[in-house]
């Protein structure tokens, strides 16, 4: 079996690498300093006249908290979902979300627009570093990397954002 | 140094000029060259068609003709690769193994064995290099575009020594031409489409000549060029390296 | 499925190439993806070492497959997933049917699964009154056109947008002639949202299955697998035995290689790790053999089980690019399909290993370093030995062998051949000679090198 530890690299400027990569894959990056800044940013970027849900208690004054009591299907009309990830990967722009982060497994896929909060210190360089952090413990029933808005190029290789999942994805980095 | 000259069957029949150029070029470089007259074919046409088990006769004949030489040199990457990969003998295992190690395609013989650094040659034309797949991916005559590795090109290294020659840059540096041995007739439509696309890459980038280490590719491209009455010509790399125009 | 089962690759390819403009477009589209792959490969540190590591991990899997499968099954069971083993297509399809029947489900949504294409699951279920809708956009398009996918990653890459516009006009009621890719995608999105919303069962394929943890990973760009899985009460996954990897950390290697090789993306948009069912819901996983363990026993060919279905070999293959995926008349198309197919049906697929120039580009882009072109060569030998080659080819090949292994005969026929070229062009240059159809014959020189050498080469006594 090969030694795969040699593939872990450390970018000099992880944050810059993350922002560059995520932008390249059609994502949007915003930077926020605190919760007030975050709220202002969300208000500016998204349509709050439509249904906005979140798993973050600190946002419950501006958004509906995702509830286990509701069915997955009931979230079909969600315009924006705001959730938090504890791990993002600079080499490919993806964020790691467990079902605990999602509230309901379907949330980050069914919404029209996805906004994910990431702390700057939670960004790692490569997938190898990421899997090291994730570990093998029994901590989730479902989890996934999400790297950008849903996309397809099945028709003549023309890139179309918003195939079945979100039309846009914004990562908000909390410094 | 005595070199056994291996001239593949179709080169012998259809492109004697390339064989003569190879012979003369090696002689100019001070090599003693011998052409064993009883040689025929490396057996590749059969083997690539799935009849490897019928090639023992060709293999035995090849060994009989070439076992004695210090080096065997041939102006055909494809045939050389076949010998390197597939030459076997039931009678003399060691002879086959040793021969597999000392057979060289002309370009690699010049760059790797003779390590020549200059050539007395001139060819005042625009030339496109067609990388034959067997030369490229089999004999590693140049870096393959698929791999992440430092670039090099042995044919370019030699052509750069030729006065007046201008290399043209292609859109696709190493896409296959579609000859493929039995493929060229068994898959006629695909083969010709591939050939036409290669030809147009060279012509639209201004090549007056298409050159290669393999005449099988060039024979196919020439057939297409002639059918369309193109002025662009094919020429084996030995003929350029031996030219004084 | 609409495919002429009697035609060989060369004939189907010829049909495809008749529309030269379309064939050139197809070639260019795939070459563009190959270039995107090159950019990512060059950007990724230690790319070639990553390929080697992936290949080595897969070698380990091939050598210890049984052990990993047992470990995987144990972990799945622990996680509350129901596990099934299927030897054949029939067995697999029966299992799916029984799962659906137990819940009285008659409609299912499926995300991309080349395996269930191989097993003809849709047809099987439809015959039993169960409707299946493919939700990957490309596969959906192929399904409504009653055609199999032509590419493992880009199922309808052989279609122009105007053809898709026509299909959507008929099936989704879009405006006639409207061929804008964004608007067509929106129409499918709207339609399939309703499908996801109303289907109680979902089936996905599996990209990687981790023996160590019992989780499996599904990679998509569209989000269809997740929409299907998280809205359905019954979640089914079908996987070929070879999808197993030993440890979770190995996902780092494979996920780094997969999308970069496939489409030149740094990672697929969604890499979903499924481990346990949602509370109150069901999760089923079917392990499928269907010829794979037989392949395991073939030393020269078993490395083809390393394939992670990225499609890079298709994108780089000049024959695939010019001839279109459907010309391969096999579920998995292109070079990798041509080495997998003979194991499944050597007689029907005997032509596929010959649908290659053996240029070797496929092996160079393969992220798990399968020696595809070497296997193509070896399958040719097997096919000939097994007698699946046309009689005329066999006879002429023997004549050729006899000539080429006999110097005297060779000289005689060589002269005859040249004489024919020069003096009786009708004898060779006719429409029955496939070479001459679109190419001139080489001009016959007045003497061969051998003859020239007799006269000139020996003058200085060099022989």
mmCIF file of N, CA, C and O in Angstrom, chain C residues 92-93 96-97 99-100 105-111 116 121-122 125-126 129-135 143 192 195-196 198-204 228 232 234-238:
data_model
loop_
_atom_site.group_PDB
_atom_site.id
_atom_site.type_symbol
_atom_site.label_atom_id
_atom_site.label_comp_id
_atom_site.label_asym_id
_atom_site.label_seq_id
_atom_site.Cartn_x
_atom_site.Cartn_y
_atom_site.Cartn_z
ATOM 1 N N UNK C 92 -29.877 -9.213 -9.646
ATOM 2 C CA UNK C 92 -29.877 -7.824 -9.196
ATOM 3 C C UNK C 92 -31.250 -7.182 -9.413
ATOM 4 O O UNK C 92 -31.814 -6.556 -8.519
ATOM 5 N N UNK C 93 -31.758 -7.351 -10.611
ATOM 6 C CA UNK C 93 -33.015 -6.689 -10.952
ATOM 7 C C UNK C 93 -34.174 -7.224 -10.111
ATOM 8 O O UNK C 93 -35.065 -6.475 -9.709
ATOM 9 N N UNK C 96 -34.060 -5.537 -6.680
ATOM 10 C CA UNK C 96 -34.631 -4.180 -6.707
ATOM 11 C C UNK C 96 -36.157 -4.272 -6.759
ATOM 12 O O UNK C 96 -36.870 -3.580 -6.010
ATOM 13 N N UNK C 97 -36.634 -5.150 -7.616
ATOM 14 C CA UNK C 97 -38.083 -5.304 -7.771
ATOM 15 C C UNK C 97 -38.736 -5.711 -6.450
ATOM 16 O O UNK C 97 -39.765 -5.149 -6.050
ATOM 17 N N UNK C 99 -37.677 -5.191 -3.412
ATOM 18 C CA UNK C 99 -37.633 -4.089 -2.444
ATOM 19 C C UNK C 99 -38.794 -3.129 -2.708
ATOM 20 O O UNK C 99 -39.497 -2.698 -1.790
ATOM 21 N N UNK C 100 -38.990 -2.814 -3.982
ATOM 22 C CA UNK C 100 -40.049 -1.862 -4.340
ATOM 23 C C UNK C 100 -41.432 -2.458 -4.087
ATOM 24 O O UNK C 100 -42.338 -1.795 -3.584
ATOM 25 N N UNK C 105 -44.332 0.252 -4.223
ATOM 26 C CA UNK C 105 -43.861 1.432 -4.961
ATOM 27 C C UNK C 105 -43.844 1.105 -6.459
ATOM 28 O O UNK C 105 -43.327 0.071 -6.866
ATOM 29 N N UNK C 106 -44.437 1.972 -7.267
ATOM 30 C CA UNK C 106 -44.438 1.701 -8.700
ATOM 31 C C UNK C 106 -43.756 2.796 -9.527
ATOM 32 O O UNK C 106 -43.844 2.821 -10.746
ATOM 33 N N UNK C 107 -43.099 3.705 -8.824
ATOM 34 C CA UNK C 107 -42.358 4.749 -9.549
ATOM 35 C C UNK C 107 -41.045 4.995 -8.819
ATOM 36 O O UNK C 107 -41.032 5.180 -7.612
ATOM 37 N N UNK C 108 -39.938 5.024 -9.580
ATOM 38 C CA UNK C 108 -38.641 5.242 -8.940
ATOM 39 C C UNK C 108 -37.838 6.253 -9.739
ATOM 40 O O UNK C 108 -37.954 6.327 -10.959
ATOM 41 N N UNK C 109 -37.043 7.036 -9.032
ATOM 42 C CA UNK C 109 -36.136 7.949 -9.727
ATOM 43 C C UNK C 109 -34.707 7.444 -9.509
ATOM 44 O O UNK C 109 -34.359 6.939 -8.433
ATOM 45 N N UNK C 110 -33.930 7.560 -10.564
ATOM 46 C CA UNK C 110 -32.589 6.973 -10.540
ATOM 47 C C UNK C 110 -31.570 8.044 -10.889
ATOM 48 O O UNK C 110 -31.825 8.880 -11.747
ATOM 49 N N UNK C 111 -30.431 8.019 -10.216
ATOM 50 C CA UNK C 111 -29.361 8.910 -10.673
ATOM 51 C C UNK C 111 -28.402 8.078 -11.503
ATOM 52 O O UNK C 111 -28.608 6.886 -11.677
ATOM 53 N N UNK C 116 -26.465 -0.112 -13.655
ATOM 54 C CA UNK C 116 -27.845 -0.528 -13.941
ATOM 55 C C UNK C 116 -28.162 -0.420 -15.433
ATOM 56 O O UNK C 116 -29.073 -1.080 -15.920
ATOM 57 N N UNK C 121 -31.723 -2.633 -15.999
ATOM 58 C CA UNK C 121 -32.695 -2.549 -14.907
ATOM 59 C C UNK C 121 -33.990 -1.847 -15.325
ATOM 60 O O UNK C 121 -35.084 -2.315 -15.003
ATOM 61 N N UNK C 122 -33.851 -0.727 -16.047
ATOM 62 C CA UNK C 122 -35.050 0.028 -16.419
ATOM 63 C C UNK C 122 -36.053 -0.836 -17.177
ATOM 64 O O UNK C 122 -37.238 -0.852 -16.856
ATOM 65 N N UNK C 125 -37.762 -3.452 -14.909
ATOM 66 C CA UNK C 125 -38.799 -2.912 -14.022
ATOM 67 C C UNK C 125 -40.014 -2.446 -14.817
ATOM 68 O O UNK C 125 -41.160 -2.641 -14.398
ATOM 69 N N UNK C 126 -39.752 -1.841 -15.969
ATOM 70 C CA UNK C 126 -40.865 -1.372 -16.793
ATOM 71 C C UNK C 126 -41.766 -2.521 -17.220
ATOM 72 O O UNK C 126 -42.981 -2.404 -17.199
ATOM 73 N N UNK C 129 -44.233 -3.174 -14.671
ATOM 74 C CA UNK C 129 -45.149 -2.096 -14.293
ATOM 75 C C UNK C 129 -44.546 -1.026 -13.409
ATOM 76 O O UNK C 129 -45.271 -0.234 -12.792
ATOM 77 N N UNK C 130 -43.236 -0.976 -13.326
ATOM 78 C CA UNK C 130 -42.618 0.069 -12.512
ATOM 79 C C UNK C 130 -41.924 1.079 -13.424
ATOM 80 O O UNK C 130 -41.124 0.715 -14.294
ATOM 81 N N UNK C 131 -42.281 2.329 -13.219
ATOM 82 C CA UNK C 131 -41.716 3.388 -14.044
ATOM 83 C C UNK C 131 -40.401 3.868 -13.417
ATOM 84 O O UNK C 131 -40.328 4.095 -12.214
ATOM 85 N N UNK C 132 -39.376 4.018 -14.265
ATOM 86 C CA UNK C 132 -38.094 4.524 -13.771
ATOM 87 C C UNK C 132 -37.734 5.767 -14.573
ATOM 88 O O UNK C 132 -37.816 5.760 -15.804
ATOM 89 N N UNK C 133 -37.357 6.812 -13.864
ATOM 90 C CA UNK C 133 -36.907 8.016 -14.567
ATOM 91 C C UNK C 133 -35.448 8.283 -14.220
ATOM 92 O O UNK C 133 -35.057 8.308 -13.049
ATOM 93 N N UNK C 134 -34.623 8.445 -15.257
ATOM 94 C CA UNK C 134 -33.223 8.813 -15.058
ATOM 95 C C UNK C 134 -33.163 10.312 -14.796
ATOM 96 O O UNK C 134 -33.722 11.094 -15.560
ATOM 97 N N UNK C 135 -32.457 10.709 -13.740
ATOM 98 C CA UNK C 135 -32.501 12.125 -13.369
ATOM 99 C C UNK C 135 -31.261 12.923 -13.774
ATOM 100 O O UNK C 135 -31.302 14.140 -13.819
ATOM 101 N N UNK C 143 -32.694 8.765 -22.224
ATOM 102 C CA UNK C 143 -33.854 7.923 -21.936
ATOM 103 C C UNK C 143 -35.060 8.328 -22.784
ATOM 104 O O UNK C 143 -35.729 7.478 -23.367
ATOM 105 N N UNK C 192 -38.063 17.720 -13.453
ATOM 106 C CA UNK C 192 -37.489 16.700 -12.576
ATOM 107 C C UNK C 192 -37.642 17.047 -11.094
ATOM 108 O O UNK C 192 -37.660 16.155 -10.249
ATOM 109 N N UNK C 195 -40.551 15.297 -10.174
ATOM 110 C CA UNK C 195 -40.251 13.867 -10.080
ATOM 111 C C UNK C 195 -39.619 13.559 -8.717
ATOM 112 O O UNK C 195 -40.075 12.675 -7.992
ATOM 113 N N UNK C 196 -38.599 14.319 -8.349
ATOM 114 C CA UNK C 196 -37.934 14.085 -7.057
ATOM 115 C C UNK C 196 -38.943 14.180 -5.914
ATOM 116 O O UNK C 196 -38.908 13.416 -4.959
ATOM 117 N N UNK C 198 -42.035 13.571 -5.875
ATOM 118 C CA UNK C 198 -43.130 12.597 -5.807
ATOM 119 C C UNK C 198 -42.676 11.138 -5.776
ATOM 120 O O UNK C 198 -43.505 10.238 -5.661
ATOM 121 N N UNK C 199 -41.391 10.876 -5.875
ATOM 122 C CA UNK C 199 -40.952 9.475 -5.914
ATOM 123 C C UNK C 199 -40.578 8.990 -4.513
ATOM 124 O O UNK C 199 -39.828 9.648 -3.806
ATOM 125 N N UNK C 200 -41.082 7.826 -4.172
ATOM 126 C CA UNK C 200 -40.813 7.283 -2.837
ATOM 127 C C UNK C 200 -39.535 6.462 -2.803
ATOM 128 O O UNK C 200 -39.034 6.112 -1.732
ATOM 129 N N UNK C 201 -39.044 6.081 -3.978
ATOM 130 C CA UNK C 201 -37.811 5.288 -4.016
ATOM 131 C C UNK C 201 -36.785 5.926 -4.939
ATOM 132 O O UNK C 201 -37.138 6.544 -5.945
ATOM 133 N N UNK C 202 -35.519 5.762 -4.567
ATOM 134 C CA UNK C 202 -34.427 6.333 -5.345
ATOM 135 C C UNK C 202 -33.306 5.305 -5.457
ATOM 136 O O UNK C 202 -33.010 4.598 -4.500
ATOM 137 N N UNK C 203 -32.725 5.225 -6.629
ATOM 138 C CA UNK C 203 -31.571 4.343 -6.793
ATOM 139 C C UNK C 203 -30.391 5.153 -7.319
ATOM 140 O O UNK C 203 -30.543 5.962 -8.230
ATOM 141 N N UNK C 204 -29.238 4.955 -6.711
ATOM 142 C CA UNK C 204 -28.015 5.604 -7.195
ATOM 143 C C UNK C 204 -26.952 4.546 -7.469
ATOM 144 O O UNK C 204 -27.050 3.419 -6.993
ATOM 145 N N UNK C 228 -32.669 13.018 -5.110
ATOM 146 C CA UNK C 228 -33.404 11.757 -5.117
ATOM 147 C C UNK C 228 -33.310 11.040 -3.782
ATOM 148 O O UNK C 228 -34.313 10.635 -3.194
ATOM 149 N N UNK C 232 -36.489 10.470 -0.809
ATOM 150 C CA UNK C 232 -37.162 9.177 -0.928
ATOM 151 C C UNK C 232 -37.198 8.453 0.416
ATOM 152 O O UNK C 232 -36.316 8.647 1.258
ATOM 153 N N UNK C 234 -37.224 5.114 0.446
ATOM 154 C CA UNK C 234 -36.391 3.935 0.217
ATOM 155 C C UNK C 234 -35.199 4.334 -0.646
ATOM 156 O O UNK C 234 -35.369 4.823 -1.769
ATOM 157 N N UNK C 235 -34.015 4.116 -0.115
ATOM 158 C CA UNK C 235 -32.795 4.495 -0.826
ATOM 159 C C UNK C 235 -32.039 3.231 -1.199
ATOM 160 O O UNK C 235 -31.686 2.433 -0.324
ATOM 161 N N UNK C 236 -31.833 3.040 -2.502
ATOM 162 C CA UNK C 236 -31.132 1.839 -2.969
ATOM 163 C C UNK C 236 -29.839 2.263 -3.665
ATOM 164 O O UNK C 236 -29.822 3.256 -4.397
ATOM 165 N N UNK C 237 -28.764 1.525 -3.413
ATOM 166 C CA UNK C 237 -27.515 1.777 -4.140
ATOM 167 C C UNK C 237 -27.049 0.462 -4.746
ATOM 168 O O UNK C 237 -27.076 -0.575 -4.083
ATOM 169 N N UNK C 238 -26.659 0.515 -6.013
ATOM 170 C CA UNK C 238 -26.121 -0.682 -6.674
ATOM 171 C C UNK C 238 -24.665 -0.436 -7.010
ATOM 172 O O UNK C 238 -24.320 0.608 -7.552
#
